[in-house]
CSV table of C-alpha atoms in Angstrom, one decimal:
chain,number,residue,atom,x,y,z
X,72,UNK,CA,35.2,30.2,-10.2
X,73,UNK,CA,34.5,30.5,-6.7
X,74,UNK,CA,31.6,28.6,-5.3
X,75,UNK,CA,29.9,28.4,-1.4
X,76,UNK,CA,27.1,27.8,0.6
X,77,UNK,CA,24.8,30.3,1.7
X,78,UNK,CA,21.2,29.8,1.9
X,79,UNK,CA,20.3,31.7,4.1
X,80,UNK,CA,21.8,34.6,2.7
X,81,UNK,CA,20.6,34.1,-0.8
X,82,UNK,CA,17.5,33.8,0.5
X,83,UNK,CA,17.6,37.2,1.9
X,84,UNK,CA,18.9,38.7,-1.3
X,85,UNK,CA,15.9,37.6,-2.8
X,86,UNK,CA,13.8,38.8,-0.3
X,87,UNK,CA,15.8,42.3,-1.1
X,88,UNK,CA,14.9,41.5,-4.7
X,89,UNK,CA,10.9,41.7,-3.7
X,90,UNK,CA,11.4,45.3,-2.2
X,91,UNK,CA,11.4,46.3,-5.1
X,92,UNK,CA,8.8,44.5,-6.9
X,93,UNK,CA,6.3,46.0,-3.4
X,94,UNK,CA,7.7,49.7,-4.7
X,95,UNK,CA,6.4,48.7,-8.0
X,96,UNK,CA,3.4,47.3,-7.0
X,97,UNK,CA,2.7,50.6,-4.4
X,98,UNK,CA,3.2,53.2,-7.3
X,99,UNK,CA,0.4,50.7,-9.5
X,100,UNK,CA,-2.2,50.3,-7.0
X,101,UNK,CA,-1.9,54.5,-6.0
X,102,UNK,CA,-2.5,55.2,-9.0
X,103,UNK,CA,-5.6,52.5,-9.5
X,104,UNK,CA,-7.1,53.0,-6.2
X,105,UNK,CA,-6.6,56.8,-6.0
X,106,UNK,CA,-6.0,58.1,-9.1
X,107,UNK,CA,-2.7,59.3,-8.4
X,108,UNK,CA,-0.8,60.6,-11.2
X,109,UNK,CA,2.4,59.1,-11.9
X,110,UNK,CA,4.4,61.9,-10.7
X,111,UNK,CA,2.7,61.7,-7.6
X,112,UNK,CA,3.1,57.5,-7.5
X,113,UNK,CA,6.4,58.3,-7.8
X,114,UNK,CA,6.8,61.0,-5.1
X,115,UNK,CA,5.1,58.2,-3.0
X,116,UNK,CA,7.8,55.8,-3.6
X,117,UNK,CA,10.1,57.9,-2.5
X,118,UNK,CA,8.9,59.1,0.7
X,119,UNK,CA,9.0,55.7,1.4
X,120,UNK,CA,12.4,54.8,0.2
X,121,UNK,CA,13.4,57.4,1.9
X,122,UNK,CA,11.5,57.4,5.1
X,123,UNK,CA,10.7,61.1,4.3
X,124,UNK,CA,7.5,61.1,6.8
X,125,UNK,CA,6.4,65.0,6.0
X,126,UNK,CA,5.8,63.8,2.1
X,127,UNK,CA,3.8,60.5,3.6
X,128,UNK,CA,1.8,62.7,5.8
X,129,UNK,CA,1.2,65.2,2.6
X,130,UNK,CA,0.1,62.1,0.6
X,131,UNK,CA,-2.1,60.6,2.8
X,132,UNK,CA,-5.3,62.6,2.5
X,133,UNK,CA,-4.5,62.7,-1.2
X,134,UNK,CA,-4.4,58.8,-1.3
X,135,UNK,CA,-8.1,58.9,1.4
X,136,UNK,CA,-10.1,61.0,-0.8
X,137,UNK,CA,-9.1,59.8,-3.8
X,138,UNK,CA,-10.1,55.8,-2.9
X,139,UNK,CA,-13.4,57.7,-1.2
X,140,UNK,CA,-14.2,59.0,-4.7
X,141,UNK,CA,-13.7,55.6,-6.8
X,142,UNK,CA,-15.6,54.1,-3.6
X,143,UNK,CA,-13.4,51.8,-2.1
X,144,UNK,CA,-14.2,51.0,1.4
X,145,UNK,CA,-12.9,53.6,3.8
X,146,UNK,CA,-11.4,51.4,6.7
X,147,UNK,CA,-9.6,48.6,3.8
X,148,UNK,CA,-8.0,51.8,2.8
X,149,UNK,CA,-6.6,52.9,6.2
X,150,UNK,CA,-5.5,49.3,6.8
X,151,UNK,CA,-3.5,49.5,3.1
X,152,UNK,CA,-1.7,53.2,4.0
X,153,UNK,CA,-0.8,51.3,7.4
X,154,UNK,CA,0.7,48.7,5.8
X,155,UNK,CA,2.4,50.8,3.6
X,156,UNK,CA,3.5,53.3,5.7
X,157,UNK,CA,4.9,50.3,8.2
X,158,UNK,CA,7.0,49.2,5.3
X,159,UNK,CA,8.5,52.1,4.9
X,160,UNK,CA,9.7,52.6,8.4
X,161,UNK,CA,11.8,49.4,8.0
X,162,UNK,CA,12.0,47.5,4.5
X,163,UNK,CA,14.6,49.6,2.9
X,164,UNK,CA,16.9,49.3,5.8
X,165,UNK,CA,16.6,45.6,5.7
X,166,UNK,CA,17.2,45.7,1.9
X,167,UNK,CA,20.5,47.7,2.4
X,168,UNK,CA,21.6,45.7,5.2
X,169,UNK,CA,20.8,42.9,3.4
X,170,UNK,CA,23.3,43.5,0.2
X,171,UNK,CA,26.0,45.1,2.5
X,172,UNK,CA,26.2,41.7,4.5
X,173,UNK,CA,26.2,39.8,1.5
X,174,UNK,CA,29.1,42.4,-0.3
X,175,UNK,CA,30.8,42.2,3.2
X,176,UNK,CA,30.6,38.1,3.6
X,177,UNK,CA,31.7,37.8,-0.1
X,178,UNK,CA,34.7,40.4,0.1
X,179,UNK,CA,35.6,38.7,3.4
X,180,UNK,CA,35.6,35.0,2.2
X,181,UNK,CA,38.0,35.8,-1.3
X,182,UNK,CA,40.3,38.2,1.2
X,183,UNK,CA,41.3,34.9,3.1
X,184,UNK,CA,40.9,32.5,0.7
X,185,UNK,CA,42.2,34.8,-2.5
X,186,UNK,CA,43.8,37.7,-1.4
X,187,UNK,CA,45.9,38.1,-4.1
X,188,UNK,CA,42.9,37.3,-6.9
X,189,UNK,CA,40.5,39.9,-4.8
X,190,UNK,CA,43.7,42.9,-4.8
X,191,UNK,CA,44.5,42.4,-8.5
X,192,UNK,CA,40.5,42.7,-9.3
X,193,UNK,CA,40.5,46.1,-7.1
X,194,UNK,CA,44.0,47.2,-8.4
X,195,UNK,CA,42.5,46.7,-12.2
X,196,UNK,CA,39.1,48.3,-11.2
X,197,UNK,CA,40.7,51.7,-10.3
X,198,UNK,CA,43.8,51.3,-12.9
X,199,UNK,CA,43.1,54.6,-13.9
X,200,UNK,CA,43.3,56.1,-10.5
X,201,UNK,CA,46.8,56.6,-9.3
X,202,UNK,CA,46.0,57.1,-6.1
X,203,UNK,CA,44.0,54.3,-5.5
X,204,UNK,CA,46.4,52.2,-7.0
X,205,UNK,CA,48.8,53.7,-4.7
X,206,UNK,CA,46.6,52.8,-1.6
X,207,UNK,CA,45.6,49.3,-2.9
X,208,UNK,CA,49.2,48.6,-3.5
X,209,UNK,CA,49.9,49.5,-0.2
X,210,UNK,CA,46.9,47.4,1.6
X,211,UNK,CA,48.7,44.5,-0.4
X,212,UNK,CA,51.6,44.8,1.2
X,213,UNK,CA,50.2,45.0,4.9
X,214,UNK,CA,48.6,41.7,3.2
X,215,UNK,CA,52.0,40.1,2.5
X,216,UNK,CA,51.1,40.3,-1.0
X,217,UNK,CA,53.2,41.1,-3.6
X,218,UNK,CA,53.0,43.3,-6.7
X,219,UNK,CA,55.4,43.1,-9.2
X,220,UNK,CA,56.5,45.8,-11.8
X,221,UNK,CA,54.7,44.8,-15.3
X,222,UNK,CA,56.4,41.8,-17.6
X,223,UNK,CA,56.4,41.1,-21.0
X,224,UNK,CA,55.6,37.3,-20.3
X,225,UNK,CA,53.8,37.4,-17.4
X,226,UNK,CA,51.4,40.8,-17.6
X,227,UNK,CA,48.0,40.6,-19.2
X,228,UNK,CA,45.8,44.1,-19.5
X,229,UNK,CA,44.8,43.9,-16.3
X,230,UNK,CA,46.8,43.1,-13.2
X,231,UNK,CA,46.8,39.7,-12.7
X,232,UNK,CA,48.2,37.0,-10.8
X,233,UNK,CA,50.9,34.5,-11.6
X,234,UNK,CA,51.4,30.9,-10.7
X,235,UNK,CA,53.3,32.2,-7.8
X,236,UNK,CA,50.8,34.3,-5.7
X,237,UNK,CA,52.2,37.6,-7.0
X,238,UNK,CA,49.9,40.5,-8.4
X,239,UNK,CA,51.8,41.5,-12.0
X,240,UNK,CA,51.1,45.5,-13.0
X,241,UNK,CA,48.9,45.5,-16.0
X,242,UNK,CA,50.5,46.7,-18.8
X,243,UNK,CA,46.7,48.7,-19.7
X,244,UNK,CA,48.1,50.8,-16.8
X,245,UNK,CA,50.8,51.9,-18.2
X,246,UNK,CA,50.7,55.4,-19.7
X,247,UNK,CA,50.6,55.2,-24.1
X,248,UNK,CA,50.3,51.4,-23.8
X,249,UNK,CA,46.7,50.8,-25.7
X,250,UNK,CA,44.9,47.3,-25.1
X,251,UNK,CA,45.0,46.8,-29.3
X,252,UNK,CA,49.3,46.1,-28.5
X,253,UNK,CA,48.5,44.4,-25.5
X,254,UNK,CA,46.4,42.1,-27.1
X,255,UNK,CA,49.1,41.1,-30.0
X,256,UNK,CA,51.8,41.0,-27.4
X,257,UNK,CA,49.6,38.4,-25.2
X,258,UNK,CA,48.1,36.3,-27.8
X,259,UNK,CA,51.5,36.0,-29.6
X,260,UNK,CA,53.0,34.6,-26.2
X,261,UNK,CA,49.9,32.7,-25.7
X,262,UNK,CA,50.2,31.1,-29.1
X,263,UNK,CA,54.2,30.2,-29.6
X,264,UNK,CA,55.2,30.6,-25.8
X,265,UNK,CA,56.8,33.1,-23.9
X,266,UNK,CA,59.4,35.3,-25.5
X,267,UNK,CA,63.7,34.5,-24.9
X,268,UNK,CA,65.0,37.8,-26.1
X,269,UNK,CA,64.4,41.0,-27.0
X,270,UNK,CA,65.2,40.4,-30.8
X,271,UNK,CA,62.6,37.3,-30.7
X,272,UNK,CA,59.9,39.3,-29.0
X,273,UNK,CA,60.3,42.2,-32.5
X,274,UNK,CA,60.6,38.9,-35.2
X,275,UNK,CA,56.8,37.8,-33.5
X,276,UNK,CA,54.9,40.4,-32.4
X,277,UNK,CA,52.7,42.3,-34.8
X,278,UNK,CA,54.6,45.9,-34.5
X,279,UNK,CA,51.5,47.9,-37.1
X,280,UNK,CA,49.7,47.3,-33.1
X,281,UNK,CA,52.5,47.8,-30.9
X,282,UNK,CA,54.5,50.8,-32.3
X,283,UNK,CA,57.1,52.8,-31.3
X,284,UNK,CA,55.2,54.9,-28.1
X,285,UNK,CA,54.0,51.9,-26.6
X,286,UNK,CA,57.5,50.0,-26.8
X,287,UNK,CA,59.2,53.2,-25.3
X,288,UNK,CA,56.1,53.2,-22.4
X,289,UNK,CA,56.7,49.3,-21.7
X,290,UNK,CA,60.3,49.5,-21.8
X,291,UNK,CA,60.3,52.3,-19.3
X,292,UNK,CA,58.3,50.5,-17.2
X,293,UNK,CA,60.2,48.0,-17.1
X,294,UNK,CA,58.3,45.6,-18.9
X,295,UNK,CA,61.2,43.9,-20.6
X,296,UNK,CA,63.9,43.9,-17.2
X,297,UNK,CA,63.5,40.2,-17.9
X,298,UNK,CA,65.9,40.2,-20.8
X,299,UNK,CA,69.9,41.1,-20.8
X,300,UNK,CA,69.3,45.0,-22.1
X,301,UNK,CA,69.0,47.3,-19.5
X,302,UNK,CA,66.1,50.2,-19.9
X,303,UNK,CA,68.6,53.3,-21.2
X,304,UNK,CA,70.6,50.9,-23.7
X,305,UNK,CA,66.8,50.6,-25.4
X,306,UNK,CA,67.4,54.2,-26.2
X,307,UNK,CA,71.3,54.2,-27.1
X,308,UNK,CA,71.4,57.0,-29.9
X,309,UNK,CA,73.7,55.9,-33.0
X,310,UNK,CA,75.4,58.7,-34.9
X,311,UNK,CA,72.3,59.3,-37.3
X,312,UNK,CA,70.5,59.8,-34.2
X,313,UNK,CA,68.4,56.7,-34.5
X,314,UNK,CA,68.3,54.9,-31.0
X,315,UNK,CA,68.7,51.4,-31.0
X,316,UNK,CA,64.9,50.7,-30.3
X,317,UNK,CA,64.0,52.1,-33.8
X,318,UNK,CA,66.6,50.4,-35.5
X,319,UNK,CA,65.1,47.0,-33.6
X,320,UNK,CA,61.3,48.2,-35.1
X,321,UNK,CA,63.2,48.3,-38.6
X,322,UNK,CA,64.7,45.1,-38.3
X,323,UNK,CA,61.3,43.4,-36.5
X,324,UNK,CA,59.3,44.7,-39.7
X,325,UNK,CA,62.6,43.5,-42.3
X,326,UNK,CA,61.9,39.7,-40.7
X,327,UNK,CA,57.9,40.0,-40.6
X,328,UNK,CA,58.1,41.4,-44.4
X,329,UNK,CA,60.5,38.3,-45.6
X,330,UNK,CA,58.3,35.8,-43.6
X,331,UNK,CA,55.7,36.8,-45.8
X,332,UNK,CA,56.9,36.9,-48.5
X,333,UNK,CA,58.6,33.5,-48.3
X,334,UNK,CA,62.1,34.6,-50.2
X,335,UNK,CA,65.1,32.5,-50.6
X,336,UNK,CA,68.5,33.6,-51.6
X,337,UNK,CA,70.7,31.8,-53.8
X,338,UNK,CA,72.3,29.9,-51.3
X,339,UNK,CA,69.0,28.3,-49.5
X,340,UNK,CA,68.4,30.7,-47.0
X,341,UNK,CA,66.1,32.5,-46.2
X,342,UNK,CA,65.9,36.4,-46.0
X,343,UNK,CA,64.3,36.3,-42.6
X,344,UNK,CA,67.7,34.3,-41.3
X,345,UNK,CA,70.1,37.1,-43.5
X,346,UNK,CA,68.9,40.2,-41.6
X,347,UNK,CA,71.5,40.9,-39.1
X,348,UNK,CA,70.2,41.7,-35.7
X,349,UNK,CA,71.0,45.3,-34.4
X,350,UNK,CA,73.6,46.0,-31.9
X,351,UNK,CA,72.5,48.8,-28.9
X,352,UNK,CA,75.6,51.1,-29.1
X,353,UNK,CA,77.6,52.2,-26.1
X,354,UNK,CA,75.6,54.8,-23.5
X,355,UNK,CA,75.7,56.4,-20.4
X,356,UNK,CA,74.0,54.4,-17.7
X,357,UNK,CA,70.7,56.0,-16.0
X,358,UNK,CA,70.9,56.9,-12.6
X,359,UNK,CA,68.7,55.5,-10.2
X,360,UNK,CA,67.1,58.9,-9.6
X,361,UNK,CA,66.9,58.8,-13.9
X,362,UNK,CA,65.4,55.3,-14.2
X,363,UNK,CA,63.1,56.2,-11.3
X,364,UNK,CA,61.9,59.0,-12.7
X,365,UNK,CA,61.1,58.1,-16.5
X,366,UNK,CA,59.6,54.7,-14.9
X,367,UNK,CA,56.8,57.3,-12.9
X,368,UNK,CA,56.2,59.2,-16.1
X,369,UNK,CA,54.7,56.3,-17.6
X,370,UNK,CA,53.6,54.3,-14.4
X,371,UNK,CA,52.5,57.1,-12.4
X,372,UNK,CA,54.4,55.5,-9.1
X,373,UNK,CA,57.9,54.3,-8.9
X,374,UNK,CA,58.1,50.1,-9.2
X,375,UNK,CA,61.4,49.3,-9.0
X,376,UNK,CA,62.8,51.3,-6.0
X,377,UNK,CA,62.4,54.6,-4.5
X,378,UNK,CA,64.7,57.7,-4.6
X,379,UNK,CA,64.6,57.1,-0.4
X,380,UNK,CA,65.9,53.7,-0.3
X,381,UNK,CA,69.4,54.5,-0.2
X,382,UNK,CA,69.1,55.6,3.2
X,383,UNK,CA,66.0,53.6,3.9
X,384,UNK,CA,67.7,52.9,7.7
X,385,UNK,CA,68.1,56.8,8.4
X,386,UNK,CA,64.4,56.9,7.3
X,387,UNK,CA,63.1,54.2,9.4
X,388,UNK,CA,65.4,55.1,12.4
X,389,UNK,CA,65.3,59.0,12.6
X,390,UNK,CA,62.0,59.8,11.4
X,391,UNK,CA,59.4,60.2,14.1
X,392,UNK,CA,56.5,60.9,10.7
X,393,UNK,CA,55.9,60.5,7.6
X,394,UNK,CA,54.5,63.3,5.0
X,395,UNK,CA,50.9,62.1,5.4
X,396,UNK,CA,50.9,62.4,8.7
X,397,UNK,CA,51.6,66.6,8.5
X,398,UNK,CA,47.6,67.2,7.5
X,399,UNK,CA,46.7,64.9,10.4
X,400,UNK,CA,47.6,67.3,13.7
X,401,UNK,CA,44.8,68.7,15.3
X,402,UNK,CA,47.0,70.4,17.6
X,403,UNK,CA,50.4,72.0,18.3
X,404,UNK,CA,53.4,69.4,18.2
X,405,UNK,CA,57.1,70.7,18.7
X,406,UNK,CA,59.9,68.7,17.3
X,407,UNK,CA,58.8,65.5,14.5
X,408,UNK,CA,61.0,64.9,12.2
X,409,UNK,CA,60.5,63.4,8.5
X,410,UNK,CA,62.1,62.9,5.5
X,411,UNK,CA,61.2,63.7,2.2
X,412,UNK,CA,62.4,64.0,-1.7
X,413,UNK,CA,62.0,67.4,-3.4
X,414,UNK,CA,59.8,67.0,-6.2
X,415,UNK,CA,59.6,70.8,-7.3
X,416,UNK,CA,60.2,74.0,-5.8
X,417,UNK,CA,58.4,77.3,-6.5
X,418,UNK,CA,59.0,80.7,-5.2
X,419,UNK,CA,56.5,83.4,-5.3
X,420,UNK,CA,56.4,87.1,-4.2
X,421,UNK,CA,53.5,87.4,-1.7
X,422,UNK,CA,51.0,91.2,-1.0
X,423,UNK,CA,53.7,91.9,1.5
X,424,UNK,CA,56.7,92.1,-1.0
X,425,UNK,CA,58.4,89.0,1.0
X,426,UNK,CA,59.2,86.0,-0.7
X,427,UNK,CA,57.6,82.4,0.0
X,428,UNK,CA,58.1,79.4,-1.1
X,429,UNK,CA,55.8,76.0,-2.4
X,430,UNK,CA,57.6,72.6,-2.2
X,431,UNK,CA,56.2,69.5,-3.4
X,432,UNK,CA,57.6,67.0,-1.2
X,433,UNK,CA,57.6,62.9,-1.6
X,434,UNK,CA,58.3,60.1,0.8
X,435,UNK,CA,56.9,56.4,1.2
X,436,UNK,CA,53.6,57.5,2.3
X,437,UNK,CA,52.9,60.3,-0.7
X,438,UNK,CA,53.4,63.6,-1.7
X,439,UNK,CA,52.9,67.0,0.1
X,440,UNK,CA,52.5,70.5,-0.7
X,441,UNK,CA,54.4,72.8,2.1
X,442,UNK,CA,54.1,76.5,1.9
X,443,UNK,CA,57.1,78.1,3.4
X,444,UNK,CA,56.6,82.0,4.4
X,445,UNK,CA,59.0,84.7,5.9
X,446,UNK,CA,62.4,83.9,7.5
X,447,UNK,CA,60.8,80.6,7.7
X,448,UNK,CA,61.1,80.2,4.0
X,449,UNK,CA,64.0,82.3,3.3
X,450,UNK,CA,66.6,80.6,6.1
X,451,UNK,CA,66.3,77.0,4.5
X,452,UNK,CA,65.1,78.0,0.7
X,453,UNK,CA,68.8,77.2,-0.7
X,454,UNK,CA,68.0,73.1,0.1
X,455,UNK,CA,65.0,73.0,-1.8
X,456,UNK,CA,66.5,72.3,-5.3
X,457,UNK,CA,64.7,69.6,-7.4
X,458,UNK,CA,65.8,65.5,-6.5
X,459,UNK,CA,67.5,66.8,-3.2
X,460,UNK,CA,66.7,64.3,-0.2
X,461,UNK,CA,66.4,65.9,2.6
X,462,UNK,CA,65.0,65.6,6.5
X,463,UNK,CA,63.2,68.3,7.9
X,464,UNK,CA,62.8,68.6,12.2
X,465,UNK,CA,59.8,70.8,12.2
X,466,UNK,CA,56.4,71.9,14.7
X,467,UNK,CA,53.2,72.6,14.1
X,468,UNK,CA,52.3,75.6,15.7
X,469,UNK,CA,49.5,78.1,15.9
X,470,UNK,CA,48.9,81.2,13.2
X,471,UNK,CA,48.8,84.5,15.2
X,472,UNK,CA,46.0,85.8,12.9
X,473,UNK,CA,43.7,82.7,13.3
X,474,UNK,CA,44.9,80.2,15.7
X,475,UNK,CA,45.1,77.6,12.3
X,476,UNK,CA,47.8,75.4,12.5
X,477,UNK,CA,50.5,76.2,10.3
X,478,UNK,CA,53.9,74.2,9.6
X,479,UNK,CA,57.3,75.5,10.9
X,480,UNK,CA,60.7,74.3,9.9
X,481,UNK,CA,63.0,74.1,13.0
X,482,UNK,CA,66.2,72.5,10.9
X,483,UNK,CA,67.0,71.1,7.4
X,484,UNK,CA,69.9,68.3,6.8
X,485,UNK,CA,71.0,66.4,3.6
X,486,UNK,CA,70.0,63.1,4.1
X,487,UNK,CA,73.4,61.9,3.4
X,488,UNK,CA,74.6,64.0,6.4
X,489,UNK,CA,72.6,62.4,8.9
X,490,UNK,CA,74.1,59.7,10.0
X,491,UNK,CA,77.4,61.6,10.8
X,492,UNK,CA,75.8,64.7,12.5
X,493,UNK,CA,72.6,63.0,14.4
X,494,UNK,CA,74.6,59.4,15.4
X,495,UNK,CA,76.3,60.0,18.5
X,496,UNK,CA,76.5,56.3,19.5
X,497,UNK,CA,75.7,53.4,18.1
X,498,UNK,CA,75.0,50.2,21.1
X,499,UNK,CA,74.3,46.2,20.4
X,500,UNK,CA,72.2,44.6,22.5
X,501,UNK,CA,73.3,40.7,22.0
X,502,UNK,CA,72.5,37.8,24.4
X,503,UNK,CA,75.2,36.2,25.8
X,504,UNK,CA,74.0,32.9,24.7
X,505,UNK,CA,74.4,33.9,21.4
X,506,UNK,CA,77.5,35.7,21.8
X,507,UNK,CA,80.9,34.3,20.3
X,508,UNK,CA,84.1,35.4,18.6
X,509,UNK,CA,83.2,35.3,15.3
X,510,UNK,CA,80.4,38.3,16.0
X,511,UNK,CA,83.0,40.1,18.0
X,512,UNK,CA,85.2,40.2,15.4
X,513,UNK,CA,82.2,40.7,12.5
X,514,UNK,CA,81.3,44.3,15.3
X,515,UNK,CA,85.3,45.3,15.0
X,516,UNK,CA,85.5,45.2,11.0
């Protein structure tokens, strides 16, 4: 709980709060002194919210005549509708000014004094939204905040923050994981503590809750990197064909089953300590691209790396842009470069009988859609093959047809060339302070 002093401004929300009572009050006494009909009270109220002075000025002789007939006094009348109509030329701005402040004080105080408590509410409030949760995440880490992949003894539903400062990824955002499972997982580990191993967390959590699909989502998520497995041994395939995370659902129910039922075999012990813990059989490691991938199918956005970073310094060294930055010319630029990751790659016949080409493309900033026509299309088409990383030099230049701005490829590399065609030199600039033999000789290795 979060507590602070502010009179004054809680005295103005309450001011805000008797805006609306006045509204209230305006419809009842139309309609008592004039006779207006509630449909008309009503149009009143909004040509006032609203400032709408045409429906004011339609209302007024209404309003006259109708306190002329039920015999109020003429000149008490005028001096009410100029009252009213001085209200409306400013209350409603006050009111809104009034709660934005507030909103705007409020978010400001718990950004620096909570940031991370103030980005894990946002985070959670648009958990459905992908990309909002992409641009939150982002804001959190121009805040030096950081958000951490989702953990089986750390993550609640919602993203929340441990005793470190760091946002944890709610596991309710992960795709097939319902808040039933979440619920057993959390008040299991709330209850007995957190969980050691993978084998403990099946013996104690209640598995009719969390089944199979949300296991699968959680462990592609990388909910349970905090244990020795690693995410594609969970999915080891035995020669049945059972994978090694079915066989651990079948040995979590065998325990749960004999703990109930309280048996004891002849030699004291019981069945629960009997049933021999599964064994993840030998598999072929993911790759990164692999791991990255399934953890995005279920996460929406990649957690534990990006298919970029392994030539994060030829990103942050060679390209001029990023992708987002393409729909933001407003005029003809020669020469930017960028890198990007092909997500998918169509190609499509256009009127004209010429081929053209659509390429989703994905860097650190998001993904783009680039439509490719002619020899523009056709001269660089055979690098656009799914999970290729690649860096484009391009210009934005002007349609013939239109003058629209329109995206033209001026070279296509492989990432992993680009270092030994672009580098032509490489120089260290090191103060001869700090200068001594054993950085000479680290420069020569």
């Amino acid at each position: 709980d979060i507590s602070y002093d502010l009179p004054e401004m809680e005295e103005f929300l309450r001011g805000t709060y008797g805006i609306t009572v006045y509204q209230e009050q305006v419809m009842l006494l139309s309609q008592k002194l004039a006779g207006f009909s509630r449909g008309d009270a009503d149009l009143l109220r909004k040509g006032m919210g609203k400032k709408i002075k045409s429906v004011l000025d339609r209302l007024k002789p209404k309003f006259l005549d109708g306190c002329a007939d039920n015999g109020f006094d003429v000149n008490t009348v005028e001096k009410i509708w100029s009252d009213w109509e001085a209200f409306a030329s400013y209350a409603f701005n006050k009111s809104h000014s009034t709660c934005y402040a507030l909103i705007a004080y409020q978010t400001a105080f718990l950004k620096a004094h909570y940031p991370s408590e103030l980005m894990a509410s946002l985070l959670t409030n648009h958990m459905n939204d992908i990309k909002d949760i992409t641009y939150y995440m982002e804001e959190c880490k121009k805040m030096g905040v950081s958000v951490l992949g989702p953990d089986i003894n750390e993550s609640f539903y919602k993203f929340a923050v441990n005793n470190k400062g760091e946002i944890r990824f709610g596991l309710g955002a992960v795709k097939g994981v319902g808040e039933s499972a979440v619920e057993a997982i959390v008040n299991e580990r709330k209850s007995s503590g957190f969980y050691q191993s993978f084998d403990e967390f099946m013996k104690r959590v209640d598995l009719r809750s969390a089944n199979k699909r949300t296991l699968e989502s959680i462990v592609l998520a990388g909910g349970f990197d905090s244990f020795e497995l690693k995410r594609h041994q969970y999915f080891a395939k035995e020669e049945n064909g059972q994978t090694y995370l079915e066989r651990m659902i079948k040995f979590g129910n065998r325990v749960q089953d004999s703990l109930k039922s309280n048996q004891v075999d002849m030699f004291g012990d019981t069945q629960e300590s009997t049933v021999q813990v599964p064994v993840p059989a030998d598999s072929e490691e993911w790759t990164a691209m692999g791991l990255l991938s399934k953890e995005k199918e279920v996460v929406g956005i990649y957690l534990s790396g990006h298919p970029l970073d392994d030539y994060i310094v030829e990103v942050k060294n060679f390209c001029t842009h990023q992708i987002r930055d393409i729909d933001l010319f407003n005029a003809p630029i020669h020469n930017f470069t960028f890198s990007g990751y092909v997500k998918s790659h169509i190609e499509r016949m256009g009127k004209n009988h010429k081929p053209y080409g659509i390429i989703s493309l994905e860097d650190y900033s998001g993904t783009q859609e680039l439509r490719l026509f002619g020899d523009n299309y056709i001269s660089f088409k055979n690098y656009f093959i799914e999970g290729a990383l690649l860096y484009f030099s391009a210009s934005m230049i002007k349609r013939s047809w239109d003058g629209r701005l329109m995206l033209k490829l001026n070279t296509v590399h492989l990432l992993s060339d680009v270092s030994s065609k672009l580098i032509r030199e490489i120089q260290f600039k090191i103060s001869s302070e700090t200068l001594n033999q054993a950085i000479i000789d680290k420069i020569l290795m």
